[in-house]
Coordinates of C-alpha atoms and ligand atoms in Angstrom, one line a residue:
M1032 CA -12.4 -106.1 22.9
R1033 CA -14.4 -109.2 21.9
D1034 CA -17.2 -111.5 22.9
I1035 CA -15.9 -114.9 24.0
L1036 CA -18.4 -117.7 23.6
G1037 CA -18.9 -121.3 22.6
A1038 CA -15.7 -123.4 22.3
D1039 CA -13.5 -120.4 23.0
F1040 CA -15.2 -119.8 26.3
Y1041 CA -14.5 -123.3 27.3
T1042 CA -10.9 -123.1 26.3
Y1043 CA -10.4 -120.0 28.5
Q1044 CA -12.2 -121.7 31.3
G1045 CA -10.2 -124.9 30.9
F1046 CA -6.9 -123.0 31.0
F1047 CA -8.0 -121.1 34.1
E1048 CA -9.0 -124.3 35.9
K1049 CA -5.7 -126.0 35.0
A1050 CA -3.6 -122.9 36.0
S1051 CA -5.5 -122.3 39.3
E1052 CA -5.2 -126.0 40.2
I1053 CA -1.4 -125.9 39.7
A1054 CA -1.2 -122.7 41.7
M1055 CA -3.3 -124.2 44.5
Y1056 CA -1.0 -127.2 44.8
Y1057 CA 1.9 -124.8 45.2
G1058 CA 0.1 -123.2 48.1
F1059 CA -1.5 -120.1 46.4
R1060 CA -4.9 -118.8 47.3
P1061 CA -7.3 -116.9 45.1
I1062 CA -8.0 -113.2 45.1
E1063 CA -10.2 -111.1 43.0
T1064 CA -9.8 -107.3 43.0
P1065 CA -12.2 -104.8 41.5
M1066 CA -12.0 -103.9 37.8
L1067 CA -12.1 -100.2 38.7
E1068 CA -9.5 -98.7 41.0
R1069 CA -8.6 -95.2 42.0
E1070 CA -6.4 -93.9 39.2
N1071 CA -3.5 -93.2 41.6
V1072 CA -3.1 -96.9 42.4
F1073 CA -1.6 -97.1 38.9
T1074 CA -0.1 -93.6 38.5
S1075 CA 1.8 -94.1 41.7
G1076 CA 2.4 -97.8 41.4
V1077 CA 3.0 -98.6 37.8
G1078 CA 4.5 -95.1 37.1
K1079 CA 3.2 -92.0 35.3
E1080 CA 5.7 -92.2 32.5
T1081 CA 5.1 -95.8 31.5
D1082 CA 3.3 -96.5 28.3
I1083 CA 0.6 -98.4 30.2
V1084 CA -0.3 -95.4 32.4
E1085 CA 0.6 -92.5 30.1
K1086 CA -1.0 -93.7 26.9
E1087 CA -3.0 -96.8 27.4
M1088 CA -5.1 -96.5 30.6
Y1089 CA -8.9 -96.1 30.4
T1090 CA -9.8 -93.5 33.0
L1091 CA -13.1 -91.9 34.0
R1092 CA -14.2 -89.2 36.3
V1093 CA -17.1 -90.1 38.4
R1094 CA -19.7 -88.0 40.2
G1095 CA -17.9 -86.2 43.0
G1096 CA -14.8 -85.7 40.9
E1097 CA -12.9 -88.8 41.8
K1098 CA -10.8 -90.3 39.0
L1099 CA -11.0 -94.0 38.4
A1100 CA -9.2 -96.3 36.0
L1101 CA -10.1 -99.7 34.5
R1102 CA -7.3 -101.9 35.8
P1103 CA -4.5 -102.2 33.2
E1104 CA -2.6 -104.9 35.2
G1105 CA -3.0 -106.8 38.5
T1106 CA 0.0 -106.3 40.7
A1107 CA -0.6 -102.7 41.9
S1108 CA -4.2 -103.7 42.8
I1109 CA -3.0 -106.7 44.7
M1110 CA -0.4 -104.7 46.7
R1111 CA -3.2 -102.2 47.4
A1112 CA -5.4 -105.0 48.7
Y1113 CA -2.5 -106.4 50.8
I1114 CA -1.9 -103.0 52.4
E1115 CA -5.6 -102.1 52.9
G1116 CA -6.5 -105.6 54.2
G1117 CA -3.6 -105.7 56.7
M1118 CA -2.3 -108.9 55.2
H1119 CA 1.1 -108.2 56.8
T1120 CA -0.5 -109.7 60.0
M1121 CA -0.9 -113.1 58.2
P1122 CA 1.8 -115.7 58.0
Q1123 CA 4.3 -114.4 55.4
P1124 CA 4.7 -114.7 52.5
V1125 CA 1.1 -114.2 51.3
M1126 CA 0.8 -116.2 48.1
L1127 CA -2.1 -115.2 45.8
Y1128 CA -3.3 -116.1 42.3
Y1129 CA -5.8 -114.2 40.2
Y1130 CA -7.5 -114.4 36.8
G1131 CA -9.6 -111.9 34.9
P1132 CA -9.8 -109.2 32.3
F1133 CA -7.4 -106.2 32.1
F1134 CA -7.7 -103.1 29.9
R1135 CA -5.2 -101.2 27.9
H1136 CA -5.9 -98.8 25.0
D1137 CA -3.1 -100.1 22.9
K1138 CA -3.0 -99.8 19.2
P1139 CA -4.6 -102.9 17.7
Q1140 CA -1.9 -105.4 16.6
R1141 CA -0.9 -109.0 16.7
G1142 CA -1.3 -110.6 20.2
R1143 CA -2.7 -107.4 21.7
Y1144 CA -6.3 -106.7 22.7
R1145 CA -7.8 -103.8 24.5
E1146 CA -9.5 -106.2 26.9
F1147 CA -7.3 -109.2 27.6
F1148 CA -7.1 -111.9 30.2
Q1149 CA -4.3 -112.6 32.5
F1150 CA -3.6 -115.4 35.0
G1151 CA -1.2 -114.1 37.6
L1152 CA 0.7 -115.1 40.8
E1153 CA 2.0 -112.8 43.5
V1154 CA 4.2 -113.7 46.5
L1155 CA 4.1 -110.8 49.0
G1156 CA 6.2 -110.4 52.1
T1157 CA 9.5 -112.0 51.1
S1158 CA 12.7 -110.9 49.4
K1159 CA 14.1 -114.4 49.2
S1160 CA 15.3 -115.5 45.7
I1161 CA 13.5 -118.8 46.0
A1162 CA 10.2 -116.9 45.7
D1163 CA 11.3 -115.4 42.3
A1164 CA 12.3 -118.9 41.1
M1165 CA 9.0 -120.4 42.3
V1166 CA 6.9 -117.9 40.4
I1167 CA 8.9 -118.6 37.2
Q1168 CA 8.7 -122.3 37.8
I1169 CA 4.9 -122.3 38.3
M1170 CA 4.4 -120.1 35.2
T1171 CA 6.5 -122.4 33.0
T1172 CA 4.7 -125.5 34.5
I1173 CA 1.3 -124.1 33.7
L1174 CA 2.5 -123.3 30.1
K1175 CA 4.1 -126.7 29.7
E1176 CA 0.8 -128.4 30.8
A1177 CA -1.0 -126.2 28.3
G1178 CA 1.1 -127.7 25.5
F1179 CA 4.2 -125.4 25.1
K1180 CA 7.3 -127.5 24.5
N1181 CA 10.0 -125.0 23.7
L1182 CA 9.7 -122.6 26.6
C1183 CA 12.5 -120.3 27.5
V1184 CA 12.6 -117.8 30.3
L1185 CA 14.4 -114.6 29.4
V1186 CA 15.7 -113.2 32.7
N1187 CA 17.7 -110.2 33.9
S1188 CA 18.4 -108.2 37.1
I1189 CA 17.9 -104.5 37.1
G1190 CA 19.3 -104.0 40.5
D1191 CA 17.9 -102.1 43.5
K1192 CA 18.0 -98.5 44.8
T1193 CA 21.6 -98.9 45.9
C1194 CA 23.0 -99.9 42.5
R1195 CA 20.5 -98.8 40.0
P1196 CA 21.1 -95.1 40.2
H1197 CA 24.7 -95.7 39.2
Y1198 CA 23.7 -97.9 36.4
I1199 CA 21.2 -95.3 35.1
R1200 CA 23.9 -92.7 35.1
E1201 CA 26.1 -94.9 32.9
L1202 CA 23.1 -95.6 30.6
V1203 CA 22.2 -92.0 30.3
S1204 CA 25.8 -91.0 29.6
Y1205 CA 26.0 -93.7 26.9
Y1206 CA 22.8 -92.6 25.2
R1207 CA 23.7 -88.9 25.5
K1208 CA 26.8 -89.6 23.5
N1209 CA 24.6 -91.2 20.8
M1210 CA 21.8 -88.7 21.0
G1211 CA 21.8 -88.1 17.3
D1212 CA 21.0 -91.7 16.5
L1213 CA 18.0 -92.1 18.9
C1214 CA 14.4 -92.0 17.7
G1215 CA 12.3 -89.1 18.9
N1216 CA 10.5 -91.1 21.6
C1217 CA 13.7 -92.2 23.1
R1218 CA 15.1 -88.7 23.2
Q1219 CA 12.1 -87.8 25.4
R1220 CA 12.4 -91.0 27.5
L1221 CA 16.0 -90.3 28.2
K1222 CA 14.9 -87.6 30.7
G1223 CA 12.1 -89.4 32.5
N1224 CA 12.5 -93.1 32.0
P1225 CA 16.0 -94.0 30.6
L1226 CA 15.6 -97.8 31.2
R1227 CA 12.8 -97.8 28.7
L1228 CA 15.3 -97.0 25.9
L1229 CA 16.4 -100.7 26.1
D1230 CA 12.8 -101.6 25.2
C1231 CA 12.6 -99.6 22.1
K1232 CA 11.8 -101.5 18.9
E1233 CA 12.9 -98.7 16.4
L1234 CA 15.7 -100.1 14.2
Q1235 CA 18.2 -97.3 15.1
C1236 CA 17.6 -97.8 18.8
V1237 CA 17.8 -101.6 18.6
A1238 CA 21.3 -101.2 17.0
L1239 CA 22.4 -98.8 19.8
K1240 CA 21.4 -101.1 22.7
E1241 CA 23.8 -103.8 21.6
N1242 CA 26.7 -101.8 23.1
A1243 CA 24.7 -100.1 25.9
P1244 CA 26.0 -100.7 29.5
Q1245 CA 24.4 -103.9 31.0
S1246 CA 22.7 -103.7 34.3
V1247 CA 24.2 -107.0 35.6
A1248 CA 27.6 -105.5 35.3
H1249 CA 26.6 -102.7 37.8
L1250 CA 24.8 -104.8 40.4
C1251 CA 25.8 -104.2 44.1
E1252 CA 26.9 -107.3 46.1
H1253 CA 23.4 -108.0 47.5
C1254 CA 21.7 -107.8 44.1
K1255 CA 24.5 -109.9 42.5
E1256 CA 24.0 -112.6 45.2
H1257 CA 20.2 -112.5 44.7
F1258 CA 20.5 -112.9 41.0
R1259 CA 23.0 -115.7 41.3
E1260 CA 20.7 -117.5 43.7
V1261 CA 17.7 -117.1 41.3
L1262 CA 19.7 -118.6 38.5
E1263 CA 20.9 -121.4 40.7
C1264 CA 17.3 -122.3 41.6
L1265 CA 16.4 -122.3 38.0
D1266 CA 19.3 -124.6 37.2
T1267 CA 18.2 -126.9 40.1
I1268 CA 14.6 -127.1 39.0
K1269 CA 15.7 -127.4 35.4
V1270 CA 13.8 -124.4 34.0
P1271 CA 15.3 -123.4 30.7
Y1272 CA 16.5 -119.7 30.7
S1273 CA 18.6 -117.2 28.9
I1274 CA 20.0 -114.0 30.4
D1275 CA 18.7 -111.1 28.4
H1276 CA 20.7 -108.0 29.2
T1277 CA 18.2 -105.7 27.4
L1278 CA 15.1 -107.0 29.3
V1279 CA 13.8 -104.2 31.6
R1280 CA 10.0 -104.5 31.2
G1281 CA 7.7 -101.5 30.9
L1282 CA 6.7 -100.8 34.5
D1283 CA 8.4 -98.6 37.0
Y1284 CA 7.9 -100.8 40.0
Y1285 CA 10.3 -103.5 39.1
S1286 CA 13.6 -104.1 41.0
R1287 CA 16.1 -106.9 40.8
T1288 CA 14.6 -109.9 38.9
V1289 CA 12.7 -109.3 35.7
F1290 CA 11.6 -112.0 33.3
E1291 CA 9.5 -113.0 30.3
I1292 CA 8.6 -116.4 29.0
I1293 CA 8.5 -117.3 25.3
D1294 CA 8.0 -120.4 23.3
D1295 CA 10.6 -120.6 20.6
E1296 CA 12.5 -123.7 19.4
D1297 CA 15.2 -121.5 17.9
L1298 CA 16.3 -119.9 21.0
I1299 CA 19.3 -121.1 22.9
C1300 CA 18.5 -121.6 26.5
I1301 CA 20.4 -122.9 29.5
G1302 CA 18.7 -125.9 31.1
P1303 CA 17.1 -129.1 29.8
R1304 CA 16.6 -127.6 26.3
D1305 CA 20.4 -127.5 26.1
E1306 CA 20.6 -129.2 22.8
Q1307 CA 22.0 -125.9 21.4
K1308 CA 21.8 -127.1 17.8
K1309 CA 20.6 -123.9 16.3
P1310 CA 22.1 -120.5 16.3
A1311 CA 20.5 -118.0 18.7
K1312 CA 18.5 -115.3 17.1
E1313 CA 17.7 -112.1 19.0
N1314 CA 16.2 -113.1 22.3
K1315 CA 13.5 -110.5 22.4
E1316 CA 9.8 -110.4 21.6
K1317 CA 8.7 -108.2 18.8
D1318 CA 5.4 -107.2 20.3
G1319 CA 3.1 -105.8 17.7
D1320 CA 5.4 -105.2 14.8
V1321 CA 2.4 -105.6 12.6
E1322 CA 3.7 -103.4 9.9
G1323 CA 7.1 -105.2 9.9
A1324 CA 8.4 -107.8 7.5
P1325 CA 6.7 -111.2 7.5
E1326 CA 9.6 -112.9 9.2
E1327 CA 9.5 -110.3 12.0
R1328 CA 5.8 -111.1 12.5
A1329 CA 6.6 -114.8 13.0
L1330 CA 8.8 -114.1 16.0
P1331 CA 7.3 -115.3 19.2
L1332 CA 5.4 -113.0 21.5
A1333 CA 5.9 -113.2 25.3
L1334 CA 3.4 -115.6 26.8
G1335 CA 4.0 -114.1 30.2
G1336 CA 6.3 -112.0 32.3
G1337 CA 6.9 -110.5 35.7
G1338 CA 9.5 -109.6 38.2
R1339 CA 10.3 -108.5 41.7
Y1340 CA 8.7 -105.2 43.1
D1341 CA 10.2 -104.4 46.5
Y1342 CA 9.4 -100.7 46.4
L1343 CA 5.8 -100.8 45.2
A1344 CA 4.3 -100.9 48.6
K1345 CA 5.9 -97.6 49.6
Q1346 CA 4.8 -96.0 46.3
L1347 CA 1.3 -97.0 47.3
G1348 CA 1.5 -95.3 50.7
S1349 CA 2.7 -98.1 52.9
K1350 CA 5.0 -97.0 55.7
K1351 CA 7.0 -100.1 55.5
E1352 CA 8.6 -101.6 52.5
I1353 CA 7.1 -104.9 51.5
S1354 CA 9.2 -107.2 49.3
A1355 CA 7.3 -109.1 46.7
V1356 CA 7.6 -110.9 43.4
G1357 CA 5.0 -112.0 40.8
G1358 CA 4.2 -112.6 37.2
S1359 CA 1.3 -113.1 34.8
I1360 CA 0.4 -115.1 31.8
G1361 CA -1.3 -113.6 28.8
V1362 CA -4.2 -116.0 28.5
D1363 CA -5.4 -114.8 25.0
R1364 CA -2.0 -115.6 23.5
V1365 CA -2.0 -119.0 25.2
V1366 CA -5.4 -120.0 23.9
E1367 CA -4.7 -118.8 20.4
A1368 CA -1.5 -120.6 20.1
P1369 CA -1.5 -123.7 17.8
Q1370 CA 0.5 -125.6 20.4
L1371 CA -2.3 -125.5 22.9
V1372 CA -3.6 -128.9 24.1
S1373 CA -7.3 -129.2 24.8
L1374 CA -7.9 -128.3 28.5
T1375 CA -11.6 -129.3 29.0
P1376 CA -13.1 -127.4 31.9
R1377 CA -14.9 -129.4 34.6
I1378 CA -18.2 -127.7 33.8
I1379 CA -18.4 -129.3 30.4
K1380 CA -20.3 -132.6 30.5
K1381 CA -21.0 -134.7 27.5
P1382 CA -24.8 -135.1 27.4
K1383 CA -26.0 -138.6 28.0
I1384 CA -29.7 -137.9 27.6
Y1385 CA -31.8 -135.9 25.1
F1386 CA -35.0 -134.8 26.9
I1387 CA -38.2 -134.6 24.8
Q1388 CA -41.5 -133.2 25.8
I1389 CA -44.8 -133.3 23.9
G1390 CA -47.9 -131.2 24.8
F1391 CA -48.5 -128.5 27.4
E1392 CA -48.9 -130.8 30.4
A1393 CA -45.6 -132.3 29.6
K1394 CA -43.9 -128.9 29.2
L1395 CA -45.2 -128.0 32.7
K1396 CA -43.6 -131.1 34.2
S1397 CA -40.4 -130.7 32.2
L1398 CA -38.4 -128.7 34.7
T1399 CA -39.3 -131.2 37.4
V1400 CA -37.8 -134.0 35.4
I1401 CA -34.7 -132.0 34.5
E1402 CA -34.2 -131.2 38.1
V1403 CA -34.4 -135.0 39.0
L1404 CA -31.7 -135.6 36.4
R1405 CA -29.5 -132.7 37.6
K1406 CA -29.6 -134.0 41.1
A1407 CA -28.6 -137.4 39.8
R1408 CA -25.7 -135.6 38.0
I1409 CA -26.9 -136.8 34.6
P1410 CA -26.1 -134.2 31.9
L1411 CA -28.7 -133.6 29.2
V1412 CA -29.7 -131.4 26.4
H1413 CA -33.2 -130.4 25.4
A1414 CA -35.3 -128.1 23.2
L1415 CA -38.2 -127.0 25.5
S1416 CA -39.4 -124.6 22.9
K1417 CA -40.0 -127.3 20.3
D1418 CA -43.4 -129.1 20.2
K1419 CA -43.1 -131.9 17.7
L1420 CA -41.7 -135.3 18.6
S1421 CA -40.1 -135.8 15.1
I1422 CA -38.1 -132.6 15.3
Q1423 CA -36.8 -133.3 18.8
L1424 CA -35.9 -136.9 17.9
A1425 CA -34.0 -135.6 14.8
I1426 CA -31.9 -133.3 17.0
A1427 CA -31.1 -136.3 19.4
E1428 CA -30.0 -138.4 16.4
K1429 CA -27.9 -135.5 15.1
Y1430 CA -26.0 -135.2 18.3
G1431 CA -25.6 -139.0 18.7
I1432 CA -26.9 -138.9 22.2
P1433 CA -27.3 -142.5 23.6
Y1434 CA -30.6 -142.2 25.5
V1435 CA -33.8 -140.2 25.0
V1436 CA -36.2 -139.4 27.8
I1437 CA -39.7 -138.7 26.4
L1438 CA -42.4 -137.0 28.4
G1439 CA -45.9 -136.9 26.7
Q1440 CA -49.4 -135.9 27.9
K1441 CA -50.1 -139.4 29.2
E1442 CA -46.8 -139.8 30.9
A1443 CA -47.2 -136.3 32.5
L1444 CA -50.5 -137.4 34.1
E1445 CA -49.1 -140.7 35.2
E1446 CA -45.9 -139.2 36.7
S1447 CA -43.7 -141.3 34.4
V1448 CA -41.4 -140.9 31.3
I1449 CA -40.4 -143.2 28.4
V1450 CA -36.7 -144.0 28.2
R1451 CA -35.5 -145.0 24.8
D1452 CA -32.1 -146.6 24.1
M1453 CA -31.1 -145.1 20.8
S1454 CA -28.7 -147.9 20.0
N1455 CA -31.4 -150.5 19.6
R1456 CA -34.6 -148.5 19.8
S1457 CA -35.9 -150.5 22.8
Q1458 CA -37.9 -148.5 25.3
D1459 CA -39.4 -148.7 28.9
T1460 CA -41.9 -146.6 30.8
V1461 CA -40.4 -145.5 34.1
K1462 CA -41.9 -143.7 37.0
I1463 CA -40.2 -140.3 37.6
E1464 CA -39.4 -141.2 41.2
K1465 CA -37.6 -144.4 39.9
L1466 CA -35.9 -142.6 37.0
E1467 CA -32.6 -142.1 38.7
D1468 CA -32.3 -145.7 39.8
Y1469 CA -33.3 -147.0 36.4
L1470 CA -30.7 -144.8 34.6
K1471 CA -28.0 -145.8 37.1
K1472 CA -28.7 -149.5 36.5
K1473 CA -28.4 -148.8 32.7
K1474 CA -25.0 -147.1 33.6
V1475 CA -26.1 -143.8 32.0
Ligands
AMP2693 P1 2.5 -107.3 31.3 O1 1.4 -107.1 32.3 O2 2.6 -106.2 30.3 O3 3.7 -107.7 32.0 O4 2.1 -108.6 30.4 C1 2.1 -109.9 30.8 C2 1.6 -110.8 29.7 O5 0.2 -110.4 29.4 C3 2.3 -110.5 28.4 O6 3.5 -111.3 28.3 C4 1.3 -110.9 27.4 O7 1.3 -112.3 27.2 C5 0.0 -110.5 28.0 N1 -0.5 -109.2 27.5 C6 -0.1 -107.9 27.9 N2 -0.7 -107.0 27.2 C7 -1.6 -107.6 26.4 C8 -2.6 -107.2 25.5 N3 -2.9 -105.9 25.3 N4 -3.3 -108.1 24.8 C9 -3.1 -109.5 25.0 N5 -2.2 -109.9 25.9 C10 -1.4 -109.0 26.6

């Protein structure tokens, strides 16, 4: 967890403004959910045996005995809000975006914080493949506008409740035959969460997954059709993608489409980045292999990910199934990337005026003058705690601010200020009530 201030704060803010503007143009509306939720929103939603819930969730017991958790991700909370808020009565699908901090007690490593920021999109109330493609399209657009030029979407389909059980049986049977070669963790996971074996980064398990059964080969007709449509949409909107048969993602609630977005010029992708000059390397992020070899560390981390979650609503207690799809961008990874272009937030204004006050009378009047300038939308800087003219003028010079407004004892009594043009040192005395007009004429 860190403090974010100064230029870093503005970079986060600039990214958020750009991302939310794009989401808004696509018809999304904002939502903010509480940082604390009842723990079972995540145990039931994300899944008890996922790393996020089992090992990484910050939980606390409050007076009265209720167990709460600091939100480790956004989707379960948003589905909870959809159910509780009766959003099924609104025109469907409901399209929401969110931004904020999330918390996972992960081991400290490259690209992983315990408090991190995500910008996310959720489309709730539709099973249509166009919604999956739209979420992927918007996320890649946001990343493109943030400066990433070699984006590739790794995509897979993990089927639904009709076809997945059959696939899981095949997977378990494959791994059972190779039990001796599995790492200790995976031997455990094989009982509760066999899909996660495809996620394992241990060398012996990475080798095994190459020949593991692939989910796409076991899809039922509906899921096959859905996946084909998602890929067709991505082709049409020219989003570069690569099918990754081992991509399953860590959370229990996913069904059908799962995806991750990386920025990697070496990866072969279908779509506009079709140059295909370079050999493909393994299409998988190596999250947090901090102890690994240097070349492993250089592999790209996922900038974002997501998928469809058609069964989450029922897991959270809804009587009806609510089909939905969403994804989120890891903002910390984006703002730390060297590719990032400067995204200046609207709140940053280059100061046009340095405001100087001298003497107690002037200090008293200062806030009145600053308010006049704020109403005129003229940004300024000042040092109200300083007393001496020379010190304040030196600061103005240092910042290279074009105009200085000086309020001394005499000016304070006469309800006026001195405006000095720093380029030629000329100055005028101006009544405070006329200050806005005067500065506008000077095109400040
Ligand atoms: P997830 O919620 O795990 O699907 O993650 C979505 C995105 O959030 C990832 O692709 C990362 O970019 C980012 N992310 C996830 N966990 C962390 C973390 N602990 N620190 C920083 N970024 C993270």
